[in-house]
Amino acid sequence: MRGDRRRPARARLPDAGERGAGGDDGGAVVSGAYDLIVLGAGPAGVGAAVTARSHGLSVLVVDENETTGGQVYRATPQAFATRADAPANPDKKEGAGQRQSLLASGAAVAFRHSVWQVSPGYRVDAVGQGGPVHWSAPAVIAATGTTERVVPFPGWTLPGVIGLAAATILLKSQQMLPGRRPVIAGCGPLLAAVAVAVLDGGGKPAAVLDLSGPGDWLAALPALASRPDLALRGLGWVVRLKAAGVPVHFRTGIAAVRETADGLAVTPCRVDADRRPLPDGAGQDIETDCVAVGHGLTPGTEITRLLRARHRFDAALGGWVAEHDADFRTSLPGLYVAGDGAGISGAAAAHLQGQLAGLAVARDLGRLGADAHETAAAPVRKRLAAAQRFGRAMARLMALRPAHAASVAPDTVVCRCEDVTRGEIDEAVAAGARDVNQLKAWTRCGMGPCQGRMCGETAASLVAEAVGSRGAAGLWTGRAPLRPVPMDLLTGDFTYADIPLPKAAPL
Ligand SMILES: Cc1cc2nc3c(=O)[nH]c(=O)nc-3n(C[C@H](O)[C@H](O)[C@H](O)COP(=O)(O)OP(=O)(O)OC[C@H]3O[C@@H](n4cnc5c(N)ncnc54)[C@H](O)[C@@H]3O)c2cc1C
């Protein structure tokens, strides 16, 4: 038993400030208490932290990544060389600017720290390479971003089948191709972004399968006009794909993926406007070495659910979101949200939402008068309206259609952590499971290490079919730990003999 050979120390969490934390963006020393803790260093978190700092608040930013940028401005690890012939990427410039502004703001940073618990008041518990640590603040901004959604199909758990958004991590951070001839499938703007990045990296997608039809893209055009720069960039991607001869199939999803002697074979399938597979819609198999598939993004609400803030369901925003006012205050005093975690709106909107949340904290903590707050917030709100129009049009293209989730076959695994199939979910619902938490208790669906981040949306959509709506199917109850935490890091060293045993209960 490992405890027996260890020094006899009582397990305890270190006091706040005992362990410093730092990162590549400045390595500021972390003390115990702050005015504001910002969770997440993506565009939303950086916008919030820099704004709050500019009004004199002491701010700590925590992120499990190595540095700022979040998903969209993800940086290449410092040890990696960047290809001299790498194509120019406007995201890199924006990311570098945000990194610099956070550094210059003087905010304390704790990178490579995973937040696993947030308690009312607020206390934030995290684990980093140095072990557990906790901090406190009267205000917390949850800017934790989003999770990729994949609606299961036969073969989705095979090696070589990866998330579409996950492919952007390989491409941006590791500078690796997900495959030399990947099939890129799903919906939304990441399809073309990933396909073009594969071309840039020297590969060639075997096919792009888009669940949307040309009509869906046309319907988004008026909103795209609110950000002509981004719309033009998207148009450039389409032209690149056409020029490179990459086959793009609209209203097409994946019926199944299977292993072959050479890699993988994808059976495509035509779908209707609700993304329901058409009878006899299956097409010819496509040979490939990788499948990058994503069916949209879901707001990351773990922290607001854990703290029991009020939430509402909005399919167009990606699912359940914490209720918030125009300045991103949630229903709980001192708790704010910003960015994709508050509803999928894209990187530009996330940054502006962060700024508004930062201003609201400064006002609520008495560092900014009402008039000064209004003066500072008004132009940001105006810019946010335009950015959100664009981002939300993209989010609508990626919203989960119930008919898509309903098309999952009975023997397909939905919860891959706990191996729960669609059939088992149906059985639980037929036996009386009336909301997602009952389903979880009865089947263990959503109870594994990912805590429902992968299966939650599909499972909830299936329950909703039976009970009438996603609202009725309910919200997964937030539970700590938010991230898998090595227990020995939390307990520290101890001897079993030191553990006080409670008196046995009388029989
Ligand atoms: C995998 C992935 C890839 C994406 N790639 C692109 C892309 O290439 N282009 C694009 O336009 N959009 C992309 N998106 C969408 C993009 O995330 C958003 O539009 C934008 O980044 C939102 O900014 P944000 O600040 O709200 O969240 P994010 O940028 O996601 O930042 C949230 C941050 O919170 C941190 N975090 C979350 N939970 C914890 C925790 N418990 N402990 C510590 N830190 C935590 C994360 O590490 C992350 O850095 C991607 C989304 C995903 C999920």
XYZ file of C-alpha atoms and ligand atoms in Angstrom:
560
model
C 0.000 0.000 0.000
C 1.615 3.238 -1.022
C 0.397 5.167 2.014
C 2.364 2.886 4.400
C 5.787 3.799 3.078
C 5.206 7.523 3.016
C 6.135 10.106 5.582
C 3.383 10.572 8.163
C 1.863 13.859 6.986
C -1.789 14.728 7.186
C -3.519 15.211 3.893
C -4.392 18.850 3.418
C -4.734 21.399 0.698
C -2.078 24.095 0.782
C -3.237 27.540 1.828
C -3.871 29.963 -0.951
C -0.662 31.564 -2.028
C 1.584 28.799 -0.750
C 2.147 27.620 -4.268
C 2.975 30.162 -6.890
C 1.761 29.712 -10.393
C 2.873 31.211 -13.566
C 3.096 30.731 -17.243
C 4.735 31.708 -20.403
C 2.870 34.973 -20.544
C 4.712 36.568 -17.727
C 4.777 34.060 -14.924
C 3.162 36.435 -12.451
C 3.224 35.275 -8.851
C -0.137 34.170 -7.583
C -1.275 35.333 -4.178
C -4.305 33.965 -2.376
C -7.069 36.454 -2.829
C -8.039 38.541 -5.830
C -10.844 40.909 -6.763
C -11.614 38.752 -9.770
C -10.755 35.268 -10.998
C -11.196 34.696 -14.725
C -11.570 31.039 -15.689
C -10.283 30.540 -19.236
C -7.689 32.488 -21.223
C -9.368 32.384 -24.626
C -10.528 35.592 -26.319
C -13.339 36.013 -23.754
C -11.092 35.545 -20.728
C -8.408 37.870 -22.080
C -11.000 40.564 -22.892
C -12.382 40.286 -19.344
C -9.035 40.273 -17.550
C -7.477 43.155 -19.472
C -10.592 45.308 -19.022
C -10.873 44.588 -15.305
C -7.164 45.311 -14.816
C -7.549 48.652 -16.590
C -9.963 49.650 -13.809
C -7.515 48.708 -11.076
C -8.863 45.294 -10.060
C -6.480 42.548 -8.992
C -7.109 39.716 -11.433
C -6.055 36.082 -11.719
C -6.511 34.193 -14.996
C -6.521 30.380 -14.832
C -6.255 28.069 -17.825
C -5.206 24.483 -18.382
C -3.470 25.412 -21.619
C 0.151 26.522 -21.765
C -0.700 30.078 -22.635
C -3.476 32.403 -23.817
C -5.472 31.910 -26.996
C -8.095 29.346 -26.055
C -9.192 27.190 -28.961
C -9.176 29.685 -31.774
C -5.842 31.434 -31.133
C -4.107 28.303 -29.924
C -0.357 28.813 -30.039
C 2.298 26.403 -31.226
C 4.278 25.074 -28.223
C 7.391 27.162 -27.649
C 9.706 24.224 -28.321
C 8.264 23.785 -31.823
C 9.860 25.417 -34.849
C 7.393 27.076 -37.224
C 7.715 26.250 -40.910
C 9.278 29.193 -42.724
C 6.844 28.671 -45.621
C 3.761 28.500 -43.339
C 0.945 30.520 -44.942
C 0.039 33.833 -43.288
C -2.806 33.391 -40.810
C -4.735 36.408 -39.428
C -5.627 34.353 -36.323
C -1.931 34.191 -35.390
C -1.649 37.985 -35.388
C -4.808 38.435 -33.326
C -3.680 35.725 -30.895
C -0.250 37.319 -30.462
C -1.894 40.712 -29.839
C -4.170 39.268 -27.149
C -1.247 37.433 -25.536
C 0.707 40.684 -25.397
C -2.210 42.679 -23.981
C -2.720 40.184 -21.152
C 0.975 40.271 -20.326
C 1.013 44.086 -20.345
C -2.119 44.247 -18.161
C -0.290 42.876 -15.119
C -2.930 40.209 -14.453
C -1.635 37.199 -12.533
C -1.777 34.013 -14.572
C -1.948 30.330 -13.690
C -1.487 28.355 -16.874
C -1.345 24.544 -16.979
C -3.865 24.538 -14.112
C -7.107 22.578 -14.467
C -9.997 23.914 -12.424
C -11.849 20.995 -10.857
C -14.053 22.754 -8.302
C -15.606 26.191 -7.796
C -17.474 26.809 -4.545
C -19.833 29.650 -3.650
C -18.181 32.684 -2.263
C -15.988 32.118 -4.440
C -13.211 29.575 -4.008
C -11.547 28.062 -7.063
C -9.673 24.762 -6.732
C -7.247 23.674 -9.405
C -4.455 21.206 -9.974
C -1.264 22.054 -11.788
C 2.079 20.353 -12.188
C 3.016 21.527 -8.699
C -0.072 19.959 -7.135
C -3.354 21.341 -5.831
C -3.950 25.022 -5.217
C -6.931 27.232 -4.437
C -7.709 30.902 -4.729
C -10.579 33.139 -3.656
C -12.347 36.209 -5.032
C -15.731 37.915 -4.648
C -16.161 37.753 -8.437
C -15.624 34.972 -10.968
C -16.011 35.158 -14.736
C -16.548 31.754 -16.347
C -15.026 32.041 -19.821
C -14.436 28.357 -20.380
C -15.517 28.126 -24.013
C -17.133 25.231 -25.721
C -17.069 21.500 -26.394
C -17.307 19.861 -29.780
C -20.432 17.799 -30.480
C -20.359 14.552 -32.460
C -23.601 12.680 -33.128
C -22.589 9.013 -33.028
C -22.591 6.705 -36.066
C -21.268 3.155 -36.498
C -17.480 3.377 -36.400
C -17.215 6.751 -34.650
C -15.030 5.270 -31.905
C -12.505 3.705 -34.332
C -8.883 4.896 -34.218
C -8.453 7.509 -36.927
C -11.891 9.041 -36.410
C -11.345 12.367 -34.651
C -13.267 15.566 -33.968
C -13.321 18.291 -36.587
C -12.472 20.971 -34.024
C -9.894 18.576 -32.570
C -8.266 18.533 -36.013
C -7.704 22.282 -35.673
C -5.662 21.577 -32.522
C -3.401 19.179 -34.451
C -3.059 21.609 -37.318
C -2.496 24.771 -35.286
C -0.681 23.593 -32.227
C 1.177 20.471 -33.285
C 1.471 21.545 -36.935
C 0.443 18.022 -37.923
C -1.923 16.830 -40.603
C -4.806 14.770 -39.186
C -4.338 12.618 -42.314
C -2.924 12.983 -45.803
C -6.318 12.365 -47.433
C -8.874 12.843 -44.655
C -12.639 12.840 -45.045
C -13.887 16.044 -43.429
C -17.490 15.826 -42.325
C -20.143 17.585 -40.275
C -21.423 21.133 -40.415
C -20.420 24.753 -40.015
C -17.432 26.890 -40.987
C -14.803 24.595 -39.475
C -15.358 22.185 -42.417
C -13.780 24.530 -44.960
C -11.259 25.899 -42.426
C -9.900 22.405 -41.716
C -10.002 21.313 -45.374
C -7.958 24.348 -46.453
C -5.509 23.886 -43.571
C -4.973 20.296 -44.783
C -4.229 21.628 -48.281
C -1.833 24.188 -46.782
C -0.071 21.391 -44.907
C 0.524 19.364 -48.073
C -2.404 16.919 -47.848
C -5.591 16.724 -49.888
C -8.982 15.918 -48.374
C -10.607 12.862 -49.961
C -13.967 14.625 -49.604
C -15.858 17.242 -47.616
C -19.299 16.059 -46.465
C -21.489 18.986 -45.360
C -24.811 18.305 -43.620
C -26.005 21.776 -44.667
C -27.287 22.499 -48.145
C -26.354 25.485 -50.337
C -29.709 27.015 -49.288
C -28.665 26.969 -45.606
C -25.489 28.880 -46.478
C -27.432 31.337 -48.634
C -29.826 31.985 -45.726
C -26.810 32.975 -43.611
C -25.595 35.534 -46.172
C -27.294 38.646 -44.699
C -25.667 37.968 -41.331
C -22.310 37.261 -42.992
C -22.424 40.774 -44.448
C -21.961 42.125 -40.897
C -18.339 40.845 -41.003
C -17.263 41.208 -44.663
C -13.643 40.346 -43.732
C -14.639 36.948 -42.336
C -17.168 36.333 -45.123
C -14.444 36.999 -47.728
C -12.074 34.676 -45.916
C -14.734 31.935 -46.068
C -15.307 32.591 -49.769
C -11.540 32.305 -50.318
C -11.625 28.859 -48.676
C -14.412 27.706 -51.015
C -12.456 28.907 -54.061
C -9.307 27.103 -52.793
C -11.176 23.825 -52.364
C -12.702 24.060 -55.818
C -9.360 24.926 -57.435
C -7.709 21.965 -55.687
C -10.431 19.616 -56.935
C -11.622 18.596 -53.467
C -15.088 16.985 -53.809
C -17.635 18.821 -51.633
C -20.972 17.046 -51.072
C -23.820 19.087 -49.556
C -26.688 17.581 -47.527
C -24.468 14.592 -46.881
C -23.508 12.910 -43.634
C -21.768 9.718 -42.578
C -23.756 6.454 -42.504
C -20.812 4.435 -41.175
C -17.047 4.152 -41.003
C -15.260 0.779 -41.119
C -11.671 -0.359 -41.016
C -10.034 -1.644 -44.188
C -6.626 -3.118 -44.934
C -5.394 0.358 -45.972
C -7.120 2.560 -43.436
C -10.766 3.512 -43.225
C -13.779 3.466 -45.541
C -16.552 6.038 -45.087
C -20.069 5.319 -46.329
C -21.637 8.712 -47.026
C -25.368 9.240 -46.793
C -27.659 11.912 -48.231
C -29.815 13.685 -45.620
C -32.951 15.813 -45.733
C -33.229 19.419 -44.520
C -33.617 18.169 -40.914
C -30.450 16.077 -41.338
C -32.433 12.830 -41.290
C -30.712 10.173 -43.455
C -32.680 9.556 -46.652
C -33.829 5.999 -47.321
C -31.539 4.655 -50.074
C -29.349 7.748 -49.486
C -26.127 5.778 -48.947
C -23.411 6.544 -51.496
C -20.238 4.820 -52.602
C -17.559 4.201 -49.959
C -14.736 6.734 -49.742
C -11.277 5.372 -48.888
C -9.388 7.535 -46.403
C -6.702 7.578 -43.711
C -8.615 9.766 -41.222
C -12.112 11.063 -40.576
C -12.433 14.501 -38.979
C -16.074 14.929 -38.011
C -17.912 17.551 -35.954
C -21.573 18.408 -35.597
C -21.269 21.791 -33.959
C -20.287 23.221 -30.600
C -21.970 23.147 -27.199
C -21.457 25.901 -24.587
C -19.261 24.761 -21.697
C -21.548 25.277 -18.697
C -19.845 23.003 -16.162
C -19.037 25.834 -13.753
C -22.379 27.627 -13.888
C -24.191 24.282 -13.516
C -21.963 23.301 -10.601
C -22.837 26.563 -8.828
C -26.550 26.079 -9.654
C -26.981 29.315 -11.619
C -30.231 29.508 -13.600
C -29.978 28.175 -17.162
C -32.186 28.167 -20.246
C -32.181 25.995 -23.350
C -31.605 27.673 -26.714
C -30.777 25.346 -29.614
C -29.529 28.262 -31.736
C -26.943 29.128 -29.046
C -25.720 25.549 -28.974
C -27.801 24.170 -26.075
C -28.180 25.088 -22.406
C -26.694 28.449 -21.410
C -26.526 30.316 -18.113
C -29.107 33.096 -17.997
C -27.377 36.464 -18.021
C -28.164 40.149 -18.372
C -26.765 42.473 -21.057
C -23.551 42.837 -19.012
C -23.124 39.074 -18.571
C -24.109 38.857 -14.894
C -25.634 35.433 -14.164
C -28.463 34.787 -11.688
C -25.851 34.448 -8.895
C -24.236 37.572 -7.398
C -20.541 37.752 -8.282
C -20.749 35.110 -11.050
C -20.416 36.258 -14.673
C -20.109 34.425 -17.994
C -18.537 35.392 -21.301
C -17.674 33.862 -24.643
C -18.867 30.660 -26.233
C -19.703 29.286 -22.796
C -22.476 31.891 -22.684
C -23.809 30.747 -26.090
C -21.897 30.009 -29.299
C -21.105 33.368 -30.913
C -17.537 33.050 -32.237
C -14.179 34.459 -31.251
C -14.776 38.146 -32.038
C -17.991 38.245 -30.005
C -16.331 36.277 -27.192
C -13.641 38.938 -26.776
C -16.216 41.751 -26.606
C -18.443 39.825 -24.195
C -15.395 39.395 -21.971
C -14.833 43.144 -22.002
C -18.455 43.763 -20.985
C -18.213 41.232 -18.170
C -14.960 42.865 -16.992
C -16.641 46.280 -16.966
C -19.615 44.881 -15.026
C -17.312 43.448 -12.351
C -15.516 46.811 -12.053
C -18.864 48.522 -11.578
C -20.246 45.931 -9.140
C -17.082 46.099 -7.015
C -17.358 49.879 -6.844
C -14.373 50.700 -9.078
C -16.454 52.266 -11.803
C -19.411 54.622 -11.364
C -22.680 54.023 -13.195
C -22.115 56.829 -15.707
C -18.521 55.860 -16.438
C -19.645 52.268 -16.850
C -22.306 53.229 -19.376
C -19.826 55.394 -21.298
C -17.322 52.538 -21.489
C -19.875 49.800 -22.235
C -21.928 51.525 -24.953
C -19.371 51.271 -27.817
C -18.501 47.688 -26.868
C -22.193 46.710 -26.954
C -22.471 48.220 -30.445
C -19.502 46.256 -31.764
C -20.783 43.144 -30.042
C -24.126 43.367 -31.862
C -22.348 43.118 -35.253
C -19.961 40.381 -34.134
C -22.798 38.346 -32.636
C -24.873 38.562 -35.818
C -22.068 36.828 -37.693
C -21.175 34.327 -34.975
C -24.768 33.333 -34.320
C -25.486 32.743 -38.006
C -22.601 30.257 -37.924
C -23.961 28.771 -34.693
C -27.366 28.209 -36.328
C -25.683 26.197 -39.100
C -24.143 24.021 -36.388
C -27.221 23.651 -34.143
C -28.216 20.082 -33.322
C -31.321 18.921 -35.202
C -33.381 16.407 -33.163
C -33.928 14.253 -36.292
C -30.154 13.859 -36.591
C -29.835 12.554 -33.026
C -32.900 10.342 -33.549
C -31.148 8.645 -36.497
C -28.549 6.962 -34.240
C -28.868 3.165 -34.618
C -29.852 1.068 -31.554
C -26.539 -0.803 -31.356
C -24.365 2.312 -31.705
C -22.462 3.379 -28.588
C -23.552 6.872 -27.503
C -21.626 7.217 -24.213
C -18.148 6.030 -25.088
C -16.762 6.407 -21.548
C -19.314 3.976 -20.108
C -20.200 1.992 -23.281
C -23.901 2.873 -23.248
C -25.715 2.258 -26.538
C -28.694 4.051 -28.053
C -30.721 0.874 -27.363
C -29.905 1.048 -23.637
C -30.936 4.702 -23.540
C -34.241 3.807 -25.239
C -34.804 0.993 -22.729
C -34.266 3.349 -19.792
C -36.653 5.899 -21.291
C -39.250 3.170 -21.940
C -38.827 2.069 -18.321
C -39.651 5.579 -17.123
C -36.475 7.684 -17.126
C -37.937 11.148 -17.498
C -34.888 13.410 -17.482
C -31.202 13.244 -18.217
C -30.164 12.824 -14.588
C -32.459 9.832 -14.159
C -31.006 8.418 -17.356
C -27.513 8.926 -15.925
C -28.386 7.198 -12.656
C -30.009 4.248 -14.436
C -27.517 3.652 -17.245
C -24.281 5.484 -16.242
C -24.615 7.455 -19.493
C -22.620 10.684 -18.909
C -21.005 9.380 -15.708
C -17.523 8.689 -17.114
C -14.371 10.798 -17.216
C -15.745 13.214 -19.830
C -18.793 13.877 -17.580
C -21.200 13.866 -20.539
C -19.274 16.356 -22.643
C -19.259 13.909 -25.583
C -22.574 12.048 -25.224
C -24.662 14.603 -23.327
C -26.269 16.372 -26.255
C -27.288 13.240 -28.165
C -28.552 11.476 -25.040
C -30.536 14.556 -23.963
C -32.052 14.887 -27.420
C -33.199 11.243 -27.270
C -34.797 11.753 -23.839
C -36.412 14.961 -25.113
C -38.099 12.995 -27.927
C -39.930 10.995 -25.255
C -40.744 13.783 -22.806
C -41.569 16.520 -25.309
C -38.733 19.062 -25.152
C -35.144 19.649 -24.144
C -36.444 21.878 -21.360
C -38.431 18.963 -19.940
C -35.487 16.566 -20.374
C -33.532 18.904 -18.099
C -29.978 19.941 -17.517
C -27.202 17.585 -16.442
C -26.490 18.370 -12.789
C -23.000 19.864 -12.458
C -20.654 17.774 -10.324
C -17.064 18.138 -9.173
C -14.470 17.159 -10.173
C -14.881 19.096 -13.412
C -11.714 17.449 -14.694
C -10.223 14.065 -13.817
C -7.956 14.742 -10.817
C -5.275 12.325 -9.533
C -6.494 11.539 -6.010
C -2.964 11.328 -4.599
C -2.431 14.964 -5.563
C -5.420 15.968 -3.452
C -4.770 13.742 -0.467
C -1.007 14.368 -0.277
C 1.194 11.909 1.632
C -0.231 10.084 4.635
C -0.009 6.882 6.668
C -3.116 4.812 7.013
C -2.558 4.548 10.784
C -3.103 8.306 11.067
C -6.549 8.226 9.537
C -9.035 8.669 12.397
C -11.593 5.870 12.164
C -15.148 6.752 13.194
C -16.629 4.624 15.965
C -18.493 1.646 14.553
C -22.239 2.206 14.439
C -24.211 -0.053 16.785
C -25.750 -3.002 14.938
C -11.489 22.078 -30.119
C -12.029 23.393 -30.678
C -11.370 24.016 -31.731
C -11.863 25.210 -32.270
N -11.192 25.779 -33.313
C -11.660 26.928 -33.848
C -11.014 27.525 -34.967
O -10.040 27.009 -35.470
N -11.535 28.686 -35.468
C -12.645 29.286 -34.912
O -13.080 30.339 -35.397
N -13.273 28.729 -33.851
C -12.822 27.577 -33.316
N -13.485 27.002 -32.272
C -14.582 27.756 -31.663
C -13.866 28.712 -30.690
O -13.555 27.974 -29.538
C -14.592 29.944 -30.236
O -15.307 30.637 -31.153
C -13.705 30.915 -29.427
O -12.440 30.408 -29.165
C -14.436 31.175 -28.150
O -13.630 31.862 -27.259
P -13.827 31.653 -25.686
O -12.875 32.564 -25.040
O -15.257 31.758 -25.339
O -13.433 30.129 -25.408
P -12.104 29.320 -25.692
O -11.286 29.913 -26.739
O -12.536 27.913 -25.869
O -11.301 29.441 -24.311
C -11.722 28.785 -23.154
C -10.508 28.438 -22.333
O -10.955 27.910 -21.082
C -10.067 26.903 -20.683
N -10.755 26.006 -19.762
C -11.979 25.429 -19.935
N -12.291 24.691 -18.871
C -11.244 24.777 -18.007
C -10.969 24.208 -16.731
N -11.844 23.410 -16.102
N -9.779 24.510 -16.142
C -8.883 25.331 -16.752
N -9.096 25.896 -17.964
C -10.260 25.618 -18.579
C -9.651 26.227 -21.980
O -8.403 25.579 -21.844
C -9.625 27.376 -22.970
O -8.329 27.885 -23.154
C -13.037 25.787 -31.737
C -13.703 25.153 -30.677
C -13.214 23.953 -30.161
C -13.960 23.258 -29.043
